[in-house]
Every structure is written in structure tokens, then in C-alpha cells.
XYZ file of N, CA and C in Angstrom:
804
model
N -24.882 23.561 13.845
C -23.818 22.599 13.494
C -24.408 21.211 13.267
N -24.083 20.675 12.180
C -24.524 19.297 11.742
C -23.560 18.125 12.455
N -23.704 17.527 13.912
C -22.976 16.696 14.349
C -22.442 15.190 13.629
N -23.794 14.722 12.783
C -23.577 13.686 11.632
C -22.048 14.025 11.276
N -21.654 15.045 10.531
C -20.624 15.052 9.756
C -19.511 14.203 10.283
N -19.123 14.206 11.390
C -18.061 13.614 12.238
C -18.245 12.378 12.507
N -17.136 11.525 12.422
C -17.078 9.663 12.000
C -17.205 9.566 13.745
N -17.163 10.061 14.551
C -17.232 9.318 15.853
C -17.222 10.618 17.220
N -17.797 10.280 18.347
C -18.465 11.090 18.902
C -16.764 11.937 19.579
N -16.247 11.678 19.654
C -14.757 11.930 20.164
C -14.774 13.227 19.190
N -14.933 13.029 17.449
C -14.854 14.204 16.897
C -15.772 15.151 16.589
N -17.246 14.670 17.459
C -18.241 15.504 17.341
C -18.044 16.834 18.563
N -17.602 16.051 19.461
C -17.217 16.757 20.485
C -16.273 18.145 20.376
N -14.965 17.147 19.827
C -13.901 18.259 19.764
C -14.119 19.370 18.683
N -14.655 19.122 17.931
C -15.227 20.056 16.204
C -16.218 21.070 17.354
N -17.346 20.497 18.302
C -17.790 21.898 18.963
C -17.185 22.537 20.346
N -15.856 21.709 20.880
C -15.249 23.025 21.472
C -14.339 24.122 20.319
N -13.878 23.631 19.550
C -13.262 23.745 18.381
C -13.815 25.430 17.673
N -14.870 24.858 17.274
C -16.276 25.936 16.880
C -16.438 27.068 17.597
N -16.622 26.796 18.956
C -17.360 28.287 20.153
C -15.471 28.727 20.723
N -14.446 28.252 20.366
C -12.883 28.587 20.990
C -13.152 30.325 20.620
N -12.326 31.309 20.952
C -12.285 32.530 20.806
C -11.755 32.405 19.458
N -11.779 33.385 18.278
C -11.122 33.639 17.376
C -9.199 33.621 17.711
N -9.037 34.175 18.206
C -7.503 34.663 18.621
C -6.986 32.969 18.827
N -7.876 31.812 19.239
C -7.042 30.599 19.407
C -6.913 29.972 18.372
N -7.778 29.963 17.257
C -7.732 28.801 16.381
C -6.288 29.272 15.467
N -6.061 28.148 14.353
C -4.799 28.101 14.147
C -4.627 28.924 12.578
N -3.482 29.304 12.110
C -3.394 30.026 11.126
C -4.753 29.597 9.395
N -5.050 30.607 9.172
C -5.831 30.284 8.233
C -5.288 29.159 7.090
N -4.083 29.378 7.093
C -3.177 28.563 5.654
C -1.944 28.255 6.540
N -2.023 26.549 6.737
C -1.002 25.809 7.171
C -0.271 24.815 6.423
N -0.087 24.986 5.312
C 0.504 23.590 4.314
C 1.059 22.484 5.194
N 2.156 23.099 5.642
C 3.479 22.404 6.670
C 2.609 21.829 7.886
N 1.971 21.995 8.515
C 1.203 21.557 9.794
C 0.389 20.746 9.167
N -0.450 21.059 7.750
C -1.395 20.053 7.274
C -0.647 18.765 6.812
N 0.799 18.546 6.342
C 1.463 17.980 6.118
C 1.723 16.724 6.818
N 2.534 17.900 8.281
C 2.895 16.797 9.201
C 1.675 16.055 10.118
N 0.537 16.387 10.053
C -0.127 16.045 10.237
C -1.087 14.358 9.635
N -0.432 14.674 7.954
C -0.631 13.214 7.581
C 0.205 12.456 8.064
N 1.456 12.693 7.736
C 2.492 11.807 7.865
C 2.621 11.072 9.185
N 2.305 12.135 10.072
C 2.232 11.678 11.721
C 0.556 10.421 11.760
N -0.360 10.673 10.806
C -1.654 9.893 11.448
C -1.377 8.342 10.267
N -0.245 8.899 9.101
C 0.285 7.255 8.442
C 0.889 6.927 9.013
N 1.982 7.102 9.767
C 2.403 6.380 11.003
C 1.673 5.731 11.640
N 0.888 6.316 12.576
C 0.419 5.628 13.518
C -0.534 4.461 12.953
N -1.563 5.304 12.105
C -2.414 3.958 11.188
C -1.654 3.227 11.224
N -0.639 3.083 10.700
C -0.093 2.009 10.323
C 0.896 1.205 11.523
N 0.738 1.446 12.435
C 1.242 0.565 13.645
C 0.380 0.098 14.095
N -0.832 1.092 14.744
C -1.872 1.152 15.512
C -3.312 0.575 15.354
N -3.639 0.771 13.867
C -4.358 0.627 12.735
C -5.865 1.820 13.077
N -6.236 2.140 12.032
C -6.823 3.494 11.495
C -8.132 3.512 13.000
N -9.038 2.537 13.490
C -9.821 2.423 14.351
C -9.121 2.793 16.107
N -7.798 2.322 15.899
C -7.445 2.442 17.332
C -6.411 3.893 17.519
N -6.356 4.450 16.700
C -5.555 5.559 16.753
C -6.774 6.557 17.296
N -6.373 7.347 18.049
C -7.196 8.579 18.137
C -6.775 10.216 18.052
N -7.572 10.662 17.626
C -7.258 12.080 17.288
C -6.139 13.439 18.232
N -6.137 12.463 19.711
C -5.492 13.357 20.550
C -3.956 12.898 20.558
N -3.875 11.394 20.382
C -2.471 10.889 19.639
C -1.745 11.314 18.452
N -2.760 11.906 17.442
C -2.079 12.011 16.397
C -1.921 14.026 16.367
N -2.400 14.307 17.364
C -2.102 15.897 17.947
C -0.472 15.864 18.435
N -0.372 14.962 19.561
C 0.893 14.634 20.328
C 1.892 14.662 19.389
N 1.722 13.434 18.394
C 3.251 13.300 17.804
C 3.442 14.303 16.896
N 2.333 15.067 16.177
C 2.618 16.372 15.535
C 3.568 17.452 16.852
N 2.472 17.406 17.575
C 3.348 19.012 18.543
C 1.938 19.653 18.711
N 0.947 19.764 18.047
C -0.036 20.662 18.446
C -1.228 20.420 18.995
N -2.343 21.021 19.032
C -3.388 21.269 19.863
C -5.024 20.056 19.043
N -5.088 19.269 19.362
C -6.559 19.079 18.866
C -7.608 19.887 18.204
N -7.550 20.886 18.275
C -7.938 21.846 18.230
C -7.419 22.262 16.319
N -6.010 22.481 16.398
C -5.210 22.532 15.466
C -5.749 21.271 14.035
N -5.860 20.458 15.082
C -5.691 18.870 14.016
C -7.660 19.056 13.009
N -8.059 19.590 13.680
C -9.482 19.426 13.835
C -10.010 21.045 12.748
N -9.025 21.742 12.895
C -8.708 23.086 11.647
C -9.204 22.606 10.406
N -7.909 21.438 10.764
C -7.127 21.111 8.772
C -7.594 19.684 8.405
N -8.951 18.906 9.526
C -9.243 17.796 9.221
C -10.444 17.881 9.863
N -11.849 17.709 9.330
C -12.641 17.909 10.363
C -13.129 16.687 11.262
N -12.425 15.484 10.633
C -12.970 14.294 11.807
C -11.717 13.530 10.883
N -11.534 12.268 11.968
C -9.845 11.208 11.557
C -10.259 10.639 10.123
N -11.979 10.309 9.737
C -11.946 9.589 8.652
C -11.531 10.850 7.060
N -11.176 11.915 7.328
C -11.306 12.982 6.116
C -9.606 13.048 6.297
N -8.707 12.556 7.667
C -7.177 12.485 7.081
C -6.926 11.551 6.310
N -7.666 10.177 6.572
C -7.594 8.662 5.962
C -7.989 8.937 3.904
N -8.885 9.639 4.072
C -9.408 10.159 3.339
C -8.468 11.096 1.947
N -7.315 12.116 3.170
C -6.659 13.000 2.327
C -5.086 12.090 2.067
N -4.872 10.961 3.129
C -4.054 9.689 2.583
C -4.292 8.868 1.208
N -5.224 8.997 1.033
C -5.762 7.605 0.114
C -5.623 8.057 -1.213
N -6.252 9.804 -1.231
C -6.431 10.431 -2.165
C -5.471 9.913 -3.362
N -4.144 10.232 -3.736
C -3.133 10.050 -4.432
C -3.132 8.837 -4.771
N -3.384 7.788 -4.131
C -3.029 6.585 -4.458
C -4.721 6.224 -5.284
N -5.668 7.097 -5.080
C -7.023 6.500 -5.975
C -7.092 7.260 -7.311
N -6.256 8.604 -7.230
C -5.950 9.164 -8.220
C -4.506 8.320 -9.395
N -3.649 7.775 -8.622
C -2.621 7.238 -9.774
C -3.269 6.284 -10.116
N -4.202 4.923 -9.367
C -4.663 3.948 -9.788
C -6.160 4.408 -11.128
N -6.403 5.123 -11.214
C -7.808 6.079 -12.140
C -6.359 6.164 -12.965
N -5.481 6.754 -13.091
C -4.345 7.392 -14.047
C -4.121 5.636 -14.601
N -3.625 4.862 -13.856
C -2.698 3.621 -14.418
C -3.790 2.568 -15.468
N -5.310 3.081 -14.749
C -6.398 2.025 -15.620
C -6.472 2.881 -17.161
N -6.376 4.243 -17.114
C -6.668 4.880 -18.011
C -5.305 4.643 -19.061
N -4.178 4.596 -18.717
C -3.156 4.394 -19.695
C -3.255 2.969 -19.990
N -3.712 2.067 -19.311
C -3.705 0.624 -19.310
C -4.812 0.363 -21.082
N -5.970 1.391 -20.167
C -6.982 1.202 -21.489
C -6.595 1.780 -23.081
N -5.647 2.421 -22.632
C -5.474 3.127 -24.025
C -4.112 2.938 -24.856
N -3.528 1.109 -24.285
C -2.276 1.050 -24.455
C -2.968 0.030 -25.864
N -4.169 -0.600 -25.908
C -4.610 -1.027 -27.108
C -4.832 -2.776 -26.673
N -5.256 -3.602 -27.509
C -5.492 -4.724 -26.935
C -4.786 -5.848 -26.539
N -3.330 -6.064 -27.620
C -2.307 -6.348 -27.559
C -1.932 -6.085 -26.280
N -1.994 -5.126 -25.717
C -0.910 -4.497 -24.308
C -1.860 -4.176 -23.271
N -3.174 -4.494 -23.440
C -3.472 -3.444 -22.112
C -3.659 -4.759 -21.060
N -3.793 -5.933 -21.307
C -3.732 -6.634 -20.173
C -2.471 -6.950 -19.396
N -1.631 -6.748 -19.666
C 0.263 -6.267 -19.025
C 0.295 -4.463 -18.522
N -0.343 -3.914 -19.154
C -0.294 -2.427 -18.715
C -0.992 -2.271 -17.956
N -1.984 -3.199 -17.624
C -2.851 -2.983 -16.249
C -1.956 -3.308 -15.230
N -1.838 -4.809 -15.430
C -0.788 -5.479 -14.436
C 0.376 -4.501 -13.752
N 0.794 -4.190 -14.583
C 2.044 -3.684 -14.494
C 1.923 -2.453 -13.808
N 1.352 -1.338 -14.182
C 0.413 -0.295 -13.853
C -0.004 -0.434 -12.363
N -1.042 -1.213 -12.297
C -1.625 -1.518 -10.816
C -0.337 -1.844 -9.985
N 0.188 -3.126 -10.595
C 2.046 -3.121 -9.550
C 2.524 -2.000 -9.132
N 2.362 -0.773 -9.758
C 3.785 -0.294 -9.805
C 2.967 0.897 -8.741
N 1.177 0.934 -8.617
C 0.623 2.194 -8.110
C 0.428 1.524 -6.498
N 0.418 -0.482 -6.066
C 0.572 -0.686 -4.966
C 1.757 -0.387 -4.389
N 3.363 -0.557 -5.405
C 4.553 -0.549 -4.837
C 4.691 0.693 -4.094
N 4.080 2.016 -4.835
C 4.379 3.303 -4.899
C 3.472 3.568 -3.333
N 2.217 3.074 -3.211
C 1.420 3.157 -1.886
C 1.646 2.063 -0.715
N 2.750 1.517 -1.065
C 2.801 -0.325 0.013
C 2.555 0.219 1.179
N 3.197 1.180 1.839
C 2.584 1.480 3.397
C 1.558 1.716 3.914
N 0.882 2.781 2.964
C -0.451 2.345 3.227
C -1.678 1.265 2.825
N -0.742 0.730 1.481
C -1.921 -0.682 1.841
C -2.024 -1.656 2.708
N -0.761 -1.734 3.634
C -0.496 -2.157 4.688
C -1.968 -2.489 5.684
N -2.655 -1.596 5.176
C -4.021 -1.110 5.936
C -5.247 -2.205 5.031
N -6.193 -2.169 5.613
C -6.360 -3.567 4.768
C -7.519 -2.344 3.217
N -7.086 -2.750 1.967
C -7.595 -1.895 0.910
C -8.962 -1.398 1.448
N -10.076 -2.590 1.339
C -11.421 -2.427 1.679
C -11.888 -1.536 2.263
N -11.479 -1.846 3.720
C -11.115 -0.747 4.774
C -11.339 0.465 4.905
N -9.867 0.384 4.141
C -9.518 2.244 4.081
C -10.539 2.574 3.208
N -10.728 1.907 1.950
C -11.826 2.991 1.294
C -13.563 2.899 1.738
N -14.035 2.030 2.881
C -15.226 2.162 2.866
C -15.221 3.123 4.371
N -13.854 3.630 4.922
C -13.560 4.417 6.172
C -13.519 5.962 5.959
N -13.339 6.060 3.939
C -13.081 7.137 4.089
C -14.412 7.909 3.224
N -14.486 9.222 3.745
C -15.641 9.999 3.081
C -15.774 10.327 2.295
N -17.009 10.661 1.434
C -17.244 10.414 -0.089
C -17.307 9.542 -1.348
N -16.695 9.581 -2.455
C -16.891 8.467 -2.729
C -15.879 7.724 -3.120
N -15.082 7.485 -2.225
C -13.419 6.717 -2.267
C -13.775 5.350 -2.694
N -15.459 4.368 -2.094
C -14.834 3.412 -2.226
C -15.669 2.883 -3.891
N -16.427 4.232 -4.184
C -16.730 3.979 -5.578
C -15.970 3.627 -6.728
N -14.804 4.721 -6.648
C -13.891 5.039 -7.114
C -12.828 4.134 -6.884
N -12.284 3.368 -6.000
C -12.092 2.167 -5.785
C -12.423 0.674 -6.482
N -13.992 0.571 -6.047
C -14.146 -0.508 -6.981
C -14.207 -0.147 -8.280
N -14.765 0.720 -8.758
C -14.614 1.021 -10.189
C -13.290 0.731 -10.780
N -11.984 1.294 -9.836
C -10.425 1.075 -10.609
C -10.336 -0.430 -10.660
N -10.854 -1.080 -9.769
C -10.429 -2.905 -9.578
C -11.476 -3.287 -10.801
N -12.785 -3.272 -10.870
C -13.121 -3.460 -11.671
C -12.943 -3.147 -13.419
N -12.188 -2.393 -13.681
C -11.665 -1.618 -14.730
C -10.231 -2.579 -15.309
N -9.532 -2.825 -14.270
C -8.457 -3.801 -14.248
C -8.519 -5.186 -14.598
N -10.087 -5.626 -13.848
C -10.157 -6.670 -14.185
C -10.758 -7.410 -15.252
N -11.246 -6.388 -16.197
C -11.963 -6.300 -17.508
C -10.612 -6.273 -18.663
N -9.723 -5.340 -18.043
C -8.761 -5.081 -19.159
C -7.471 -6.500 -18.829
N -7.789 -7.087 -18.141
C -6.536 -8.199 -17.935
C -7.035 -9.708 -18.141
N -8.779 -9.305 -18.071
C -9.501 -10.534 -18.744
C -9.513 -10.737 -19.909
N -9.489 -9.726 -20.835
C -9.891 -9.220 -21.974
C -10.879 -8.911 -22.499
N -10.908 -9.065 -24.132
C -12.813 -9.446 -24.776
C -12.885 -10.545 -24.820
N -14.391 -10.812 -24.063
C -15.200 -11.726 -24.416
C -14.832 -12.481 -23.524
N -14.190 -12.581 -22.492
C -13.558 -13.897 -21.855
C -14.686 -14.996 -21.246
N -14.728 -16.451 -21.130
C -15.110 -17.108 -20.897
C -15.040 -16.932 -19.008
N -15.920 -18.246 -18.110
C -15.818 -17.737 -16.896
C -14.050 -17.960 -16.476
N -13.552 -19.313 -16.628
C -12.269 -19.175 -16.507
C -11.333 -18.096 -16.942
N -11.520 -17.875 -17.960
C -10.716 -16.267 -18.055
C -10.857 -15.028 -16.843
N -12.133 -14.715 -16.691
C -12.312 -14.063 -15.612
C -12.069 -14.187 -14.311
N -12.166 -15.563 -14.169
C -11.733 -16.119 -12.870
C -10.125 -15.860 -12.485
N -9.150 -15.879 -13.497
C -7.901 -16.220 -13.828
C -7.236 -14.883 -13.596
N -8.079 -13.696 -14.642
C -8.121 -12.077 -14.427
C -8.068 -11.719 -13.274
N -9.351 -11.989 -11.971
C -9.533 -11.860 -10.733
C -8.204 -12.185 -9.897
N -7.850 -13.370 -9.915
C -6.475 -13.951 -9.072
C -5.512 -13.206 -9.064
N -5.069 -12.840 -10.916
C -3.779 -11.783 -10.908
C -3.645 -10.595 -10.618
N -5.355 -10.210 -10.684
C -5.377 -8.529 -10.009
C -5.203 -9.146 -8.480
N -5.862 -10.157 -8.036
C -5.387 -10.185 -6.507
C -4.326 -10.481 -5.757
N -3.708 -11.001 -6.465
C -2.207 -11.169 -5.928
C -1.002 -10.287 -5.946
N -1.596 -9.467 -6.828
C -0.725 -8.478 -6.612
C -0.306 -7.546 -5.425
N -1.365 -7.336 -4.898
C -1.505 -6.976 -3.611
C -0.567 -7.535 -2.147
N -0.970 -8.958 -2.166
C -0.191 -9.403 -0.986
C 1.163 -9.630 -0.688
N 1.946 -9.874 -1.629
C 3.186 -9.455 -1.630
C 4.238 -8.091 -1.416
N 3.303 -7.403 -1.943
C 3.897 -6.268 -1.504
C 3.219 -5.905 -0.065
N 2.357 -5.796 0.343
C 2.201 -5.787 1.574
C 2.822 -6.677 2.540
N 3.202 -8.009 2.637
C 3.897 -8.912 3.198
C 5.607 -8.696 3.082
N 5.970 -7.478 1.588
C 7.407 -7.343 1.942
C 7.530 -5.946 0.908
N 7.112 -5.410 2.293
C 7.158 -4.028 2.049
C 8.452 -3.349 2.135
N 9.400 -3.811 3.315
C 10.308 -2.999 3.159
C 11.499 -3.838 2.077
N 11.222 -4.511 1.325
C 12.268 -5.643 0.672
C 12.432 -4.022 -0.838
N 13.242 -4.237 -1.230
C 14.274 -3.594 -2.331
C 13.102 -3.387 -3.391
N 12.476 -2.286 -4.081
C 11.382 -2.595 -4.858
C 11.533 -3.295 -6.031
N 13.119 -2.694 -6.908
C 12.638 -3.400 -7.761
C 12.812 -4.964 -8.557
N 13.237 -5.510 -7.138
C 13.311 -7.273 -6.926
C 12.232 -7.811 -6.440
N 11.414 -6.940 -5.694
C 9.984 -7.327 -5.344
C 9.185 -7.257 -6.803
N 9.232 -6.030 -7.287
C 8.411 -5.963 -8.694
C 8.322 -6.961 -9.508
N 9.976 -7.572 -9.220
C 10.290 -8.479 -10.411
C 9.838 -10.146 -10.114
N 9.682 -9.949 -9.029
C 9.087 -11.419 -8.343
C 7.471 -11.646 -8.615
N 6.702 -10.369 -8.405
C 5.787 -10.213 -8.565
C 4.959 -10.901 -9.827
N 5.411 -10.115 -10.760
C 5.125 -10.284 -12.190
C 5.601 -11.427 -12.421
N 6.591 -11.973 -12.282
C 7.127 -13.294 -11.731
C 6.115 -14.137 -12.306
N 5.643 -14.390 -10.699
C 4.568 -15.379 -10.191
C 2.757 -14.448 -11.208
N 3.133 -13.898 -11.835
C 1.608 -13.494 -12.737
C 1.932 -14.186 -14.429
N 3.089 -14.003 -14.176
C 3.358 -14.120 -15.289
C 2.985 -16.303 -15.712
N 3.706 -16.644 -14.741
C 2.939 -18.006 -14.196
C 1.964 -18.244 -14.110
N 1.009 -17.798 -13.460
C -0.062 -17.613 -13.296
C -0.909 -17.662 -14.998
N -0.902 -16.600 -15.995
C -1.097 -16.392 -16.958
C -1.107 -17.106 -18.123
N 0.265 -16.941 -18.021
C 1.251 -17.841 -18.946
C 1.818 -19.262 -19.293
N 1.585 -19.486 -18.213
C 2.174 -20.771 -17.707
C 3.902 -21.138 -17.924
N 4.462 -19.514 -17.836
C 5.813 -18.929 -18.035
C 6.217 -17.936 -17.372
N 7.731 -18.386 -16.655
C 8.153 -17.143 -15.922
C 8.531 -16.373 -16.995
N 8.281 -14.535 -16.458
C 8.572 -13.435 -17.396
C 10.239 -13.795 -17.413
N 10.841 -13.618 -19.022
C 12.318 -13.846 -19.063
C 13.025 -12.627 -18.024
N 13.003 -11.862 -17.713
C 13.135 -10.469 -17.629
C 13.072 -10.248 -16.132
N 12.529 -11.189 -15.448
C 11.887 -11.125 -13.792
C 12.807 -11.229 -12.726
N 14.121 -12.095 -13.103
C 15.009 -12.219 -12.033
C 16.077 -11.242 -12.711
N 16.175 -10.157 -11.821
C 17.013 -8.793 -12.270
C 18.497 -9.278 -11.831
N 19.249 -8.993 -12.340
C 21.143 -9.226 -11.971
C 21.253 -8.747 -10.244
N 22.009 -9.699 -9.934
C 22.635 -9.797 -8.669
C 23.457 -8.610 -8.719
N 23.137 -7.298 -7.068
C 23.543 -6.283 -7.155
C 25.216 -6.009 -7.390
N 25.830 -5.184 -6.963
C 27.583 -5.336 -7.316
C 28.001 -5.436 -5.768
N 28.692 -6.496 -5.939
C 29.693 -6.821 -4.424
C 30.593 -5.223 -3.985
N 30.369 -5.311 -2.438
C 30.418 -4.698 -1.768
C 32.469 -5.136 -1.492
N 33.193 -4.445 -1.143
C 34.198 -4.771 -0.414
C 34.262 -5.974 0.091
N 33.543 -6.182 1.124
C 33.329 -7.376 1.805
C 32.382 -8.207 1.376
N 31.489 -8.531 0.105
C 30.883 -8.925 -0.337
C 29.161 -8.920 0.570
N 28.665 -9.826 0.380
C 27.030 -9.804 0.765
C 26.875 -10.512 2.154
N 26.701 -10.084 3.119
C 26.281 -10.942 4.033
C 26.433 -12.195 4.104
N 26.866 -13.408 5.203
C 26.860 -14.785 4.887
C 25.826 -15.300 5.747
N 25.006 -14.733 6.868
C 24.530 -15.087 7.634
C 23.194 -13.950 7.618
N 21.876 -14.936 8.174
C 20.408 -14.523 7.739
C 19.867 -14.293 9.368
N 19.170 -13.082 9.471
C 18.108 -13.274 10.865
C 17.558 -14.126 11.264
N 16.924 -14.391 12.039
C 15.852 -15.295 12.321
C 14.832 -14.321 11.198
N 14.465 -13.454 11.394
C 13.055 -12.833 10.453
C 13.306 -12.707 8.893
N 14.795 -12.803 8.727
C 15.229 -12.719 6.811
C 14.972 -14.420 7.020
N 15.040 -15.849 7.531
C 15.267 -16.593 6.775
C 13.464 -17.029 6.740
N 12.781 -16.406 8.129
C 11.708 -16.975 7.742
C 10.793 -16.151 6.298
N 11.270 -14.839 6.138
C 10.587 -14.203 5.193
C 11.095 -14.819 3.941
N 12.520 -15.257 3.495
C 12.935 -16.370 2.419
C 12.335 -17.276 2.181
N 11.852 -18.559 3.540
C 10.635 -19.006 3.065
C 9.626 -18.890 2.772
N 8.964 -17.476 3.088
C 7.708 -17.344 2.605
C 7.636 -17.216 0.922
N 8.795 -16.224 1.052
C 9.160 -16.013 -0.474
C 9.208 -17.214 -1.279
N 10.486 -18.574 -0.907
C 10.122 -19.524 -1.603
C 8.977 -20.654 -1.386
N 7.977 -20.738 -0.648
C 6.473 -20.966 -0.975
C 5.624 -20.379 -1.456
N 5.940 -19.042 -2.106
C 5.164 -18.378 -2.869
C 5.891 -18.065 -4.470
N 6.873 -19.142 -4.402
C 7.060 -19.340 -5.527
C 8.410 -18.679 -6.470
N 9.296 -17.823 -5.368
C 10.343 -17.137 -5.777
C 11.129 -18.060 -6.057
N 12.308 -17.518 -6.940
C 13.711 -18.249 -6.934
C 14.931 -18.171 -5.705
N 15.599 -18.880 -5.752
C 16.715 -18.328 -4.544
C 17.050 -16.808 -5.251
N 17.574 -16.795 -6.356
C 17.760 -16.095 -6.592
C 17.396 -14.437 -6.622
N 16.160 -14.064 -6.947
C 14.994 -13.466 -6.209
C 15.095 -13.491 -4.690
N 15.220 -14.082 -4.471
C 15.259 -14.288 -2.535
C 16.088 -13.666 -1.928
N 17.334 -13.814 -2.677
C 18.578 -13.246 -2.640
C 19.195 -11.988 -3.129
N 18.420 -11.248 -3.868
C 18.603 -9.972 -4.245
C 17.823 -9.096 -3.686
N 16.658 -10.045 -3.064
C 15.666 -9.158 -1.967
C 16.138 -9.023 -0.848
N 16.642 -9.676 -0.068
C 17.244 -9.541 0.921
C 18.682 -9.403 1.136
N 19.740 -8.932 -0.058
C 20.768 -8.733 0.255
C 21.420 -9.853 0.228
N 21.746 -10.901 0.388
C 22.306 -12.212 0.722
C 22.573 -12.598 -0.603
N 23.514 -13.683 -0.698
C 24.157 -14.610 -1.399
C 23.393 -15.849 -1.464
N 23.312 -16.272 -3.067
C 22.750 -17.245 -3.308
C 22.655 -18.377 -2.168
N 23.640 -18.824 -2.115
C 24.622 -19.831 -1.182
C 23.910 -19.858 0.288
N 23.949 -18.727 0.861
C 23.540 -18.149 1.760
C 21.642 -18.267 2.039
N 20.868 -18.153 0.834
C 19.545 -18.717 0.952
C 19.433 -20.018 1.129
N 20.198 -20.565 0.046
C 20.348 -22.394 -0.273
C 20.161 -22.927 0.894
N 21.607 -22.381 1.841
C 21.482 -22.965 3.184
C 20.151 -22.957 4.199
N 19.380 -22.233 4.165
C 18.159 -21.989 4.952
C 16.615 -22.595 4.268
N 16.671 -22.699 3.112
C 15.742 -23.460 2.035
C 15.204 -25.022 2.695
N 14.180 -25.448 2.311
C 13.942 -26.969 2.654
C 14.979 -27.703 1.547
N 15.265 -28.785 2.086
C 16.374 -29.768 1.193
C 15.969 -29.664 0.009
N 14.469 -29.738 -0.658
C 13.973 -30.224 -1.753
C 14.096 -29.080 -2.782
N 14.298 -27.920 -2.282
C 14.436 -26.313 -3.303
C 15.475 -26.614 -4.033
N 15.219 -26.363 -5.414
C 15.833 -25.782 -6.903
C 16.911 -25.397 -6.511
């Protein structure tokens, strides 16, 4: 047995009681459903706990089964991180490739847009810090990684760009990121629209016409009049990063009126 293989001695260990167990214990040859809940249970916790402090006998517990079990269908924690990430390095390879082939006219918005739409689709787990996860996980995730960022940031620079262009490219691929991680659980597609928003600014030196989406349809009782303590401070973050009330207000449910009031005096 090659002990290397295993990210930490916890799973070198358990992989060789695992190994010498009787035949009759280990777990069904083909488990989809157990391999399943098994991610879902270790994105959870990553994502409370974060990917270093979780351990393998925790993420046995909240499944239901045996270490033993977990250690079947994963042979060490960095190859679940690993079978997490997968999808999201595969749509981002998918979103550069349609980006590139949307032509020159479009592919620096089809990246943008593209990359938006493959963080919105993964926000929980980028929650985790990007880098991270892909230099945590095995093989070559974080090749494949920089290659997609780098790919993005060629097609949103354009041809030929000067260093300011590139510099400019860099920012909007990076900002895309923190927002949706900072308001992850906010309505997506008022986050989307904020997003591009503030790129479009960025870019342009113009908000996208298109960015502040219609105020949802009143409820019976209409929208909330009153904000958390955690909705009004996340409103301000929103408006120091450049949202409208309006935006603010379709993200969080609330009434224009209703942000206004919580805003510094000096807000639009």
C-alpha cells in the first residue's frame, strides 16, 4: 500500500484498517446514493467548518455511516473536495469555450457573463476560498483552474491590449467573485444584475441599461417595512459597493422607501 496517496495521516490510517477489514464488512460495491450523500454532507460542513477543520469521522456521522464506508467511495477528504469542485471546473472549461467562440464583438461579455453565471451556479462552494480548494484538491484541478481564469482574462482583455487594458480585464474577472460570495443567499437574479452592474462601470464607464430588473409583484400585504439588523448592514455593503437602492431592494425583499431609510443621508 502506497501511504503517500492520502492528504493526511488520519486518512492513511483509516484507508489501512479499511484495507485488512474482512470482506463481508466493507460496503456495497455500487453506492450512487451513499456516494451522494456523502458530498452533500462534507459541502456542508466545508462550508461552516472550512475544508482543513472538518474531519473524516464528522463527515461519517452526519451521513449515518461507518468511516470505513466514507473511505470506500473517497479514498482520503482531499478526492471529496476534489469530486465537489469537479462540475464547477468543468462548466467554467464549458463557459470559456462558448465565450471563445462567441467571436470578437461578444466574447469579452460572454466571458463575463459566462464566468457570472458558473460562480452564481457554484456560490456555496466558492464560499471556500477559490485558490484553496483547487490547490487542496488532487490532480490537476488547479491547472485547470488557472488555465480557465487565465483564458477569461485574455478574452475580456481582448487583442492586443495595452498594460491598462489588462490590468482593467484582471479587476472584472475579479470582482466577480466577491459579491456573490458576500451575498450568497440574496435572490440570484438581482445579484446577477448588480453584478454586471458594477462591470459594466467598471468597463464602460456605464451602468448596463438592463441591470436593475423590475421590482417583484406586491404581495397582499405588500413588502416588508422594516430591515434586520444583518439586512440593513448587508444594504450598506451593497450600497458601498456601488448598488442602487433599488437593487438593494429587490435583493432583499424590501421597499425602496424602506432602504432609503437605513442609507447614509448622502445616497441617491
Amino acid at each position: 500500500m502506497n501511504q503517500s496517496e492520502s492528504s493526511n495521516s488520519e486518512t492513511n490510517y483509516e484507508t489501512a484498517l479499511f484495507e485488512t477489514a474482512p470482506p463481508e464488512t466493507a460496503p456495497p460495491e455500487t453506492a450512487p446514493a451513499t456516494r451522494e450523500r456523502i458530498l452533500r454532507a462534507s459541502m456542508e460542513l466545508f462550508g461552516v467548518r472550512g475544508f482543513h477543520e472538518t474531519s473524516l469521522r464528522e463527515i461519517a456521522e452526519r451521513v449515518g455511516v461507518s468511516k470505513a464506508a466514507v473511505l470506500y467511495h473517497f479514498p482520503g477528504k482531499a478526492d471529496i473536495l476534489g469530486a465537489l469542485v469537479e462540475p464547477m471546473l468543468n462548466d467554467l472549461a464549458a463557459a470559456m469555450a462558448n465565450a471563445a467562440a462567441a467571436g470578437p464583438g461578444r466574447a469579452r461579455w460572454a466571458a463575463i457573463e459566462g464566468m457570472l453565471d458558473v460562480w452564481l451556479e457554484h456560490r456555496y462552494l466558492i464560499r471556500l476560498n477559490l485558490q484553496d480548494v483547487a490547490l487542496a484538491t488532487p490532480g490537476p484541478a488547479f491547472a485547470r483552474f488557472r488555465d480557465a481564469m487565465l483564458r477569461a482574462n485574455a478574452l475580456v482583455a481582448g487583442a492586443d491590449p495595452d498594460l491598462a487594458g489588462r490590468v482593467r480585464a484582471a479587476q472584472a474577472v475579479a470582482m466577480l467573485s466577491d459579491p456573490v460570495v458576500l451575498f450568497a443567499d440574496a435572490p440570484v437574479a438581482a445579484l446577477r444584475a448588480a453584478v454586471l452592474d458594477g462591470v459594466h462601470r467598471l468597463l464602460d464607464g456605464t451602468a448596463e441599461p438592463t441591470a436593475e430588473p423590475p421590482p417583484p409583484a406586491r404581495g397582499r400585504r405588500g413588502r416588508p417595512a422594516a430591515m434586520s439588523t444583518a439586512m440593513i448592514e448587508t444594504a450598506r455593503r451593497m450600497h458601498a459597493a456601488g448598488s442602487s437602492a433599488g437593487l438593494i431592494a429587490t435583493a432583499l425583499g424590501v421597499s425602496r422607501a424602506t432602504v432609503y431609510r437605513h442609507l447614509p443621508p448622502s445616497a441617491p
